[in-house]
Tab-separated table of C-alpha atoms (C1' of nucleotides) in Angstrom:
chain	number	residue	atom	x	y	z
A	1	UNK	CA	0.000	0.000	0.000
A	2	UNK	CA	1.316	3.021	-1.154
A	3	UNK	CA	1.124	6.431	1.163
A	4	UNK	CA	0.095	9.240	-1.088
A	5	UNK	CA	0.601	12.803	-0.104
A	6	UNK	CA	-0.648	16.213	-2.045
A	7	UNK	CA	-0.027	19.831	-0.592
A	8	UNK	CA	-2.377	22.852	-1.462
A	9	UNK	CA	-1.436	26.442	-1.002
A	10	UNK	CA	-3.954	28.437	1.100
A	11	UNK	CA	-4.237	31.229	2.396
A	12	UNK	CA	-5.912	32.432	5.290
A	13	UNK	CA	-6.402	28.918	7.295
A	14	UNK	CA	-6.425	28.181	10.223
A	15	UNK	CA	-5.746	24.490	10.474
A	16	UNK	CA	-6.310	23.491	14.110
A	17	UNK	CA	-8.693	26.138	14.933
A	18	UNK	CA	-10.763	24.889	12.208
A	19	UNK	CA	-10.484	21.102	12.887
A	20	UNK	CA	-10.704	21.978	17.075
A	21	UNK	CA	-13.484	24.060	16.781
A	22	UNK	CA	-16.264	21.458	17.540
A	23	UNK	CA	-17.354	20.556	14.058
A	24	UNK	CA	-16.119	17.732	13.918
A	25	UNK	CA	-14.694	15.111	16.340
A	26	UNK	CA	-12.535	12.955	14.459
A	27	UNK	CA	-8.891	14.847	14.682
A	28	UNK	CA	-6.096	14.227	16.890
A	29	UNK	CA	-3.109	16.285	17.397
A	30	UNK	CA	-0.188	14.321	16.640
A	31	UNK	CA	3.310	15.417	16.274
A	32	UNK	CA	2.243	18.911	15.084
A	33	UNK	CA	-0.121	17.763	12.747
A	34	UNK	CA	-3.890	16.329	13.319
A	35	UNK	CA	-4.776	12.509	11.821
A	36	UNK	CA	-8.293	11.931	11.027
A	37	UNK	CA	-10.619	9.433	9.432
A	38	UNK	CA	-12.305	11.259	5.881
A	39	UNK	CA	-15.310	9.115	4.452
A	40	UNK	CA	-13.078	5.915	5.016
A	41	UNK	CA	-9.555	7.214	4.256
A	42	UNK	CA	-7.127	7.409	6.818
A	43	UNK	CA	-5.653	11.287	6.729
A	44	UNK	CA	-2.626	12.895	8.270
A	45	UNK	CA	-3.047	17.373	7.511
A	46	UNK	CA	-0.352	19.456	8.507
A	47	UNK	CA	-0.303	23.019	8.240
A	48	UNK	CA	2.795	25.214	6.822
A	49	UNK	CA	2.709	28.533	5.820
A	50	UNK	CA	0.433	29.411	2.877
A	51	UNK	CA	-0.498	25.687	2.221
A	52	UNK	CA	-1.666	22.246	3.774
A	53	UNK	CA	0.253	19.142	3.612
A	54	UNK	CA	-1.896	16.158	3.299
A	55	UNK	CA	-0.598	12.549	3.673
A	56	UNK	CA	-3.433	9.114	3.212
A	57	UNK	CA	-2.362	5.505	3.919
A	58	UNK	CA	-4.069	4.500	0.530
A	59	UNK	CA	-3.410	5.808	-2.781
A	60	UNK	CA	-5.301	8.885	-4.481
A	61	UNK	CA	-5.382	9.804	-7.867
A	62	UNK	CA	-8.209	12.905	-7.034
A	63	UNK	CA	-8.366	14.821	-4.218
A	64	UNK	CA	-11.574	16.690	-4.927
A	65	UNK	CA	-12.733	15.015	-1.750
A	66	UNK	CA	-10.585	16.563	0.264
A	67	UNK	CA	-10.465	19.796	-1.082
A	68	UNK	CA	-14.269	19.194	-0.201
A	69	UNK	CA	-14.120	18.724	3.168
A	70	UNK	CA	-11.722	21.319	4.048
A	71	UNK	CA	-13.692	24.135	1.909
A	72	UNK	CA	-10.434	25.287	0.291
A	73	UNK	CA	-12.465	27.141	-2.353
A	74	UNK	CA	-13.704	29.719	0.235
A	75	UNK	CA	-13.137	32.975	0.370
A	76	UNK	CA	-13.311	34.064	3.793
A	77	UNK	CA	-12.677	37.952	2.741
A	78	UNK	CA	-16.331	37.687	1.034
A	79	UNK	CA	-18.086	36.097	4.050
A	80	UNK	CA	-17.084	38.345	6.379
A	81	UNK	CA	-17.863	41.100	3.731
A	82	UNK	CA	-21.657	40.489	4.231
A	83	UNK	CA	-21.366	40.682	8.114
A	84	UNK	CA	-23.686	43.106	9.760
A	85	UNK	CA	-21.655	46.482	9.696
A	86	UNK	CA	-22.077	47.758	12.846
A	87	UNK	CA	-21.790	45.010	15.292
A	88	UNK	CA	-18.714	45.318	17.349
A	89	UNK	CA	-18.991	42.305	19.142
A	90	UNK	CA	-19.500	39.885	15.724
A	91	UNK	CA	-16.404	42.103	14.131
A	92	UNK	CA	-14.101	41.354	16.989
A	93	UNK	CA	-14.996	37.385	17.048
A	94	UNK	CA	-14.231	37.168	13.398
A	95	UNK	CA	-10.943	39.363	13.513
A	96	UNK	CA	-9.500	36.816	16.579
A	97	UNK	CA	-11.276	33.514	14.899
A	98	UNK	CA	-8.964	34.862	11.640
A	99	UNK	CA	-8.768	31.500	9.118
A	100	UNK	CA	-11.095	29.641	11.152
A	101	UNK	CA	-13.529	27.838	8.237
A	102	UNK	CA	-16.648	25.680	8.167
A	103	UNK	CA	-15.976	21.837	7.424
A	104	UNK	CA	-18.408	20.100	4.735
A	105	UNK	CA	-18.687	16.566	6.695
A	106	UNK	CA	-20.618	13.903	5.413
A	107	UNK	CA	-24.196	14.212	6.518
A	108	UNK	CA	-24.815	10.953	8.907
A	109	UNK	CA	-22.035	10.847	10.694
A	110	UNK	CA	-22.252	14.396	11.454
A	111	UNK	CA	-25.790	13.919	12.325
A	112	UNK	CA	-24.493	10.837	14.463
A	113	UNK	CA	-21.905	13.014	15.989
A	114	UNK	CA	-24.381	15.531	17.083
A	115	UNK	CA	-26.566	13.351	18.200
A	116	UNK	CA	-23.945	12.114	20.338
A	117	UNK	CA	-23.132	15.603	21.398
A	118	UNK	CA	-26.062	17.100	23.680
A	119	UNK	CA	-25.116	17.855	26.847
A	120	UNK	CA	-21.605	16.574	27.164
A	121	UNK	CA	-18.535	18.716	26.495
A	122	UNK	CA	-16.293	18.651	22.958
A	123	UNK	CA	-13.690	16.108	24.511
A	124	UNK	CA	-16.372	13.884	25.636
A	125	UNK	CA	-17.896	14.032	22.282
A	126	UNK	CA	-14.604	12.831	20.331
A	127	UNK	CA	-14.326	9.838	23.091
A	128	UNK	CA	-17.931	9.063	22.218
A	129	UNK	CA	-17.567	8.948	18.595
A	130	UNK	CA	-13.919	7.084	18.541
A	131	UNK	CA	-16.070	4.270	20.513
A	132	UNK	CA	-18.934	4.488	18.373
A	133	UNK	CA	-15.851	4.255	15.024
A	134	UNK	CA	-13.717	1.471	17.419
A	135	UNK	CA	-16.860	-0.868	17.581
A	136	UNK	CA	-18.979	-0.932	14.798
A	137	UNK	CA	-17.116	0.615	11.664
A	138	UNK	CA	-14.105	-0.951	9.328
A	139	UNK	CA	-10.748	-1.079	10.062
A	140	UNK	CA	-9.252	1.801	7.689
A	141	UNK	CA	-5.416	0.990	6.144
A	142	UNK	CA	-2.765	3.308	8.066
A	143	UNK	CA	0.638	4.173	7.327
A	144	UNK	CA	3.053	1.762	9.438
A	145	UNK	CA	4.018	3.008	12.963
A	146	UNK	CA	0.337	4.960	12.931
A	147	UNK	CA	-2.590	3.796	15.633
A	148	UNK	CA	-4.898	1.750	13.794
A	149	UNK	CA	-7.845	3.635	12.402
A	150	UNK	CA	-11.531	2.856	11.377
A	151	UNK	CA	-14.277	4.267	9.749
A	152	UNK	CA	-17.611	6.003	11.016
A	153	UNK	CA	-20.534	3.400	10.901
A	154	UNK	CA	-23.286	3.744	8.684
A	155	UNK	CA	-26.292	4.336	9.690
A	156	UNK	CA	-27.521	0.602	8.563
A	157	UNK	CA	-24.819	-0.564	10.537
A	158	UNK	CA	-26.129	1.536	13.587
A	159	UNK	CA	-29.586	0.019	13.241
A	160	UNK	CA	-28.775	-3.338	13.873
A	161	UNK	CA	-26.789	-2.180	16.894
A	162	UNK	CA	-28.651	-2.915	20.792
A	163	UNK	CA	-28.824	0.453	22.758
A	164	UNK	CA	-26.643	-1.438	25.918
A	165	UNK	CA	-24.158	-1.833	23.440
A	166	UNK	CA	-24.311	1.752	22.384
A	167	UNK	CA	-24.456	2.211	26.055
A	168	UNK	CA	-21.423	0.482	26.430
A	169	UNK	CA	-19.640	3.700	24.147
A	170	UNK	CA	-20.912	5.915	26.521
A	171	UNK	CA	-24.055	7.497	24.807
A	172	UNK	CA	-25.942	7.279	28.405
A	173	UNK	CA	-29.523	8.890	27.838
A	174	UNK	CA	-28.360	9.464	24.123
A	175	UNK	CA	-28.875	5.542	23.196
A	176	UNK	CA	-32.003	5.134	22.059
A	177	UNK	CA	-31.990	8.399	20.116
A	178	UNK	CA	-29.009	7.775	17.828
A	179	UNK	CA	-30.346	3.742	17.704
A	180	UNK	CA	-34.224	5.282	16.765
A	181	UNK	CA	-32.350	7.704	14.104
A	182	UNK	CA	-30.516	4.966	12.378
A	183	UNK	CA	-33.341	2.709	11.999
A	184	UNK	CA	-35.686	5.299	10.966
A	185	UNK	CA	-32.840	5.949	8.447
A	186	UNK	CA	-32.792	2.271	7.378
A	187	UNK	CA	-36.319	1.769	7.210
A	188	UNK	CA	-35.842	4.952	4.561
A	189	UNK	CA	-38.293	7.057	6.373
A	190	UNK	CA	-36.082	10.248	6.664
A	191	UNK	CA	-33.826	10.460	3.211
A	192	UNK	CA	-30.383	12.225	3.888
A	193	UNK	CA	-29.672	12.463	0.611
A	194	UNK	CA	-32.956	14.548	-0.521
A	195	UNK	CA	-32.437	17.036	1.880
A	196	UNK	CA	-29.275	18.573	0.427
A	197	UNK	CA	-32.085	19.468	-2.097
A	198	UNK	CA	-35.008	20.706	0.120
A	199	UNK	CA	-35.364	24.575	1.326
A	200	UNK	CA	-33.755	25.789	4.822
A	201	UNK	CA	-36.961	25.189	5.989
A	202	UNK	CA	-37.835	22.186	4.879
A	203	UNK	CA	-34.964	20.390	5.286
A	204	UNK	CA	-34.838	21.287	8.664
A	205	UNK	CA	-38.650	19.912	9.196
A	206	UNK	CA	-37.099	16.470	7.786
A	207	UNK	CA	-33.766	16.529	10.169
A	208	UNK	CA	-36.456	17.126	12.995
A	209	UNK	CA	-38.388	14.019	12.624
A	210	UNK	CA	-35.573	12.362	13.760
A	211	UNK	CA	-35.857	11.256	17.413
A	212	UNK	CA	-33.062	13.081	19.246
A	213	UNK	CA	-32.841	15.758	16.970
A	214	UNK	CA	-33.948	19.202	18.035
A	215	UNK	CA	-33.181	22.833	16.674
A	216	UNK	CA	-30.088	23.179	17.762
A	217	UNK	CA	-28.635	19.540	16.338
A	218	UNK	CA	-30.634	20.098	13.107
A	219	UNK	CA	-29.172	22.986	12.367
A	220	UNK	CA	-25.537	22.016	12.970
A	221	UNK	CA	-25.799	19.284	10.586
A	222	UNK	CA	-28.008	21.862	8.093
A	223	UNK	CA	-24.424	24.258	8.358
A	224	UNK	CA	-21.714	21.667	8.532
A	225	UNK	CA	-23.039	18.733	6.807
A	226	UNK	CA	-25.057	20.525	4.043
A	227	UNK	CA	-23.144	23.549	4.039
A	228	UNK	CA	-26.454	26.004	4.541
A	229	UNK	CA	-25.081	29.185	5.313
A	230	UNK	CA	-28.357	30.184	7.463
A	231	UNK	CA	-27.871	27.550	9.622
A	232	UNK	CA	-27.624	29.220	13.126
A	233	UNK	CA	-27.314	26.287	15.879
A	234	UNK	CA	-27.988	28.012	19.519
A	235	UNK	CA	-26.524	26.145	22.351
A	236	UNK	CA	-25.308	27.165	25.681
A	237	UNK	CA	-22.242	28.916	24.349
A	238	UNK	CA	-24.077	31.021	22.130
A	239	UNK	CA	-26.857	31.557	24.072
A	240	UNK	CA	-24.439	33.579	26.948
A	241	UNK	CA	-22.457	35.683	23.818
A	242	UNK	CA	-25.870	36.447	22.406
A	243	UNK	CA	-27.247	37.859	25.775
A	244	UNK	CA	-23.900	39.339	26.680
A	245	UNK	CA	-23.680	41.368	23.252
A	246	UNK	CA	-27.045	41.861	22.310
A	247	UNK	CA	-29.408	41.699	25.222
A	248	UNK	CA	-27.641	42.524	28.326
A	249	UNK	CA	-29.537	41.822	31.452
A	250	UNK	CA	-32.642	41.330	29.802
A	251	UNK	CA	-34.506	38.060	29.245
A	252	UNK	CA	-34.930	37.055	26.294
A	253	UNK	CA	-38.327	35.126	25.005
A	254	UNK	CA	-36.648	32.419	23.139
A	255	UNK	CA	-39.390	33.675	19.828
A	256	UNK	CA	-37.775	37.029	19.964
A	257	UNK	CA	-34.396	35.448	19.599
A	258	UNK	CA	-35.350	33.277	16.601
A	259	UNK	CA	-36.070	36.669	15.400
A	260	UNK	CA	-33.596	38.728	16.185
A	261	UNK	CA	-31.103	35.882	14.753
A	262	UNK	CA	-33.188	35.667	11.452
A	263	UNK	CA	-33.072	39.437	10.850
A	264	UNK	CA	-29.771	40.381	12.408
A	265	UNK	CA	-26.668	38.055	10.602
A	266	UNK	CA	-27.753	37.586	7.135
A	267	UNK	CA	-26.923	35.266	4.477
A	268	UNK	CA	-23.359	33.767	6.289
A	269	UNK	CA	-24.946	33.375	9.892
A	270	UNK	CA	-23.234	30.372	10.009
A	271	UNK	CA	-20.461	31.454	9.882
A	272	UNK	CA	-21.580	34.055	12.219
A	273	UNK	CA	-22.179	31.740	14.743
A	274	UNK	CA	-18.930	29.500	14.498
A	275	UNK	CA	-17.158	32.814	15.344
A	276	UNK	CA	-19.243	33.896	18.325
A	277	UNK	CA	-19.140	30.418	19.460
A	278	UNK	CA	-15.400	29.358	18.592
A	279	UNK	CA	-14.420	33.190	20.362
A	280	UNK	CA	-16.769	33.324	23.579
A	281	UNK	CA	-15.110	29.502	24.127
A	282	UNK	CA	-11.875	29.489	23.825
A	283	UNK	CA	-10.877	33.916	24.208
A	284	UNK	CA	-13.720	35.346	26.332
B	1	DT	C1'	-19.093	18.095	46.529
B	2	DC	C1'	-21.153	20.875	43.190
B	3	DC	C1'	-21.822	22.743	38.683
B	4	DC	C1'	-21.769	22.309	33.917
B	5	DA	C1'	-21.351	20.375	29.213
B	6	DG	C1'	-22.204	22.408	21.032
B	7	DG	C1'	-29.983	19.271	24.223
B	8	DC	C1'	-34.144	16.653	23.625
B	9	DT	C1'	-38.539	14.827	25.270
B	10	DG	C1'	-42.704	14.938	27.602
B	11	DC	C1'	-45.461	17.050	30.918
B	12	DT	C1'	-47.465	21.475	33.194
B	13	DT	C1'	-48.849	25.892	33.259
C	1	DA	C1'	-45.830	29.640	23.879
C	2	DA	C1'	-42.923	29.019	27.804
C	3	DG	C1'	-40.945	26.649	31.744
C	4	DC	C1'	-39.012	22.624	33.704
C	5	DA	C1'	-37.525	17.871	35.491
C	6	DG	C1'	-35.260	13.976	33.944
C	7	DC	C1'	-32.150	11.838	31.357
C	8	DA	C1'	-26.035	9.443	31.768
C	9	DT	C1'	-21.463	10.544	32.123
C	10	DG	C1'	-17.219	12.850	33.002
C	11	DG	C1'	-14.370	17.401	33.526
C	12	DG	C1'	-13.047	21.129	36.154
DNA sequence: TCCCAGGCTGCTT
DNA sequence: AAGCAGCATGGG
């Protein structure tokens, strides 16, 4: 088996901000660069100024999947060019979260992921999902002298899967959602793969039929799964750097703040939010 | 020991 | 529509 390794020049990315940032839960730090599992390839990044090195255990002839994943074809200068003008607080986020990008993941495992995610902190999360990977998914080919790897299950996988086993990875309360979501995935009563095509709206009315899946885990799979640029997941984080900034010791009707959200950030509120989030977290 | 974590569900008001 | 307990598990 052949390693296989491509660089691409960037500019204006932030490596481990990006994969850190709690989009995805796959990346380890390793030797000053981060290995991770990609739709069933076995990836080593490392960042160097003005590009990415990328390294696989299995041989690639295209790379458009990676490129993908990592957004490389985004211009961050035009995102932030359609921020609201005048807010202070959103400017400063973006200015410190400089380079920090939106993932596109594949759409079940980051609904799996999310799934996995409620109420348990990022670190927890990523021990959750290497279980979940350990357990039920393929072994992945690695370079030699690399941990052995494997793959994200599918969801068909997931169905057949007890909920004290899930238990067993940790899910706690969280079992019988993800096991419910992956059968009423295999029973092909929710279709991933139509809802890249469906409205904001509508595809978040399908993500929500899934048991386990609220607003706030519908819309981070909308934003980094499906790449809709509305998407505006609220969770604890967010909630305290939207009252901070823009309601200070007031309460806030949670109706009002759908509102506010909808009228206030605009086309990249995504993006938006991963700023406010990745800023009040890790520099406020 | 206590509080909190990239929440959701079901029940009450 | 809004508020809230309960739900596992582990970090700080």
């Amino acid at each position: 088996m052949n390693p296989c390794r491509a660089e691409f020049l960037v500019e204006d990315y932030d490596l481990p901000a990006t994969l850190a940032s709690g989009q995805a839960f796959r990346w380890r730090e390793q030797d000053g660069g981060w290995n991770g599992v990609i739709g069933g390839r076995w990836v080593r990044l490392r960042a160097e100024p003005g590009r990415i090195v990328a390294e696989t255990a299995a041989p690639v002839s295209d790379w458009k999947w990676l490129r993908h994943y990592l957004q490389l074809e985004v211009n961050l200068a035009e995102i932030h060019g359609v921020f609201p003008r005048g807010d202070e607080a959103l400017q400063t986020a973006a200015r410190a979260c400089a380079g920090l990008r939106l993932l596109r993941q594949e759409p079940w495992e980051c609904l799996a992921s999310f799934i996995c995610s409620s109420s348990k902190q990022i670190s927890q999360i990523q021990q959750i999902i290497a279980l979940l990977a350990r357990r039920f998914g393929e072994p992945v080919p690695v370079p030699a002298g690399q941990e052995p790897a494997w793959s994200f299950p599918g969801y068909a996988r997931l169905a057949e899967v007890s909920q004290s086993a899930l238990r067993e990875c940790k899910l706690g309360f969280r079992a019988p959602y993800l096991c419910g979501t992956a059968q009423k995935l295999a029973a092909g009563q929710v279709d991933l793969a139509r809802v890249a095509g469906l409205s904001l709206e509508e595809a978040r009315a399908e993500l929500l039929k899934l048991p386990g899946v609220g607003m706030k885990i519908a819309d981070c799979v909308l934003l980094f799964g499906y790449g809709f640029a509305e998407a505006f997941p609220v969770d604890v984080w967010i909630m305290k750097a939207l009252r901070r900034h823009y309601f200070p010791r007031r309460r806030v009707k949670p109706a009002r703040l759908r509102r506010f959200i909808r009228g206030h950030f605009g086309p990249q509120a995504g993006y938006a939010q991963q700023y406010l989030f990745h800023y009040m977290r890790t520099k406020a």
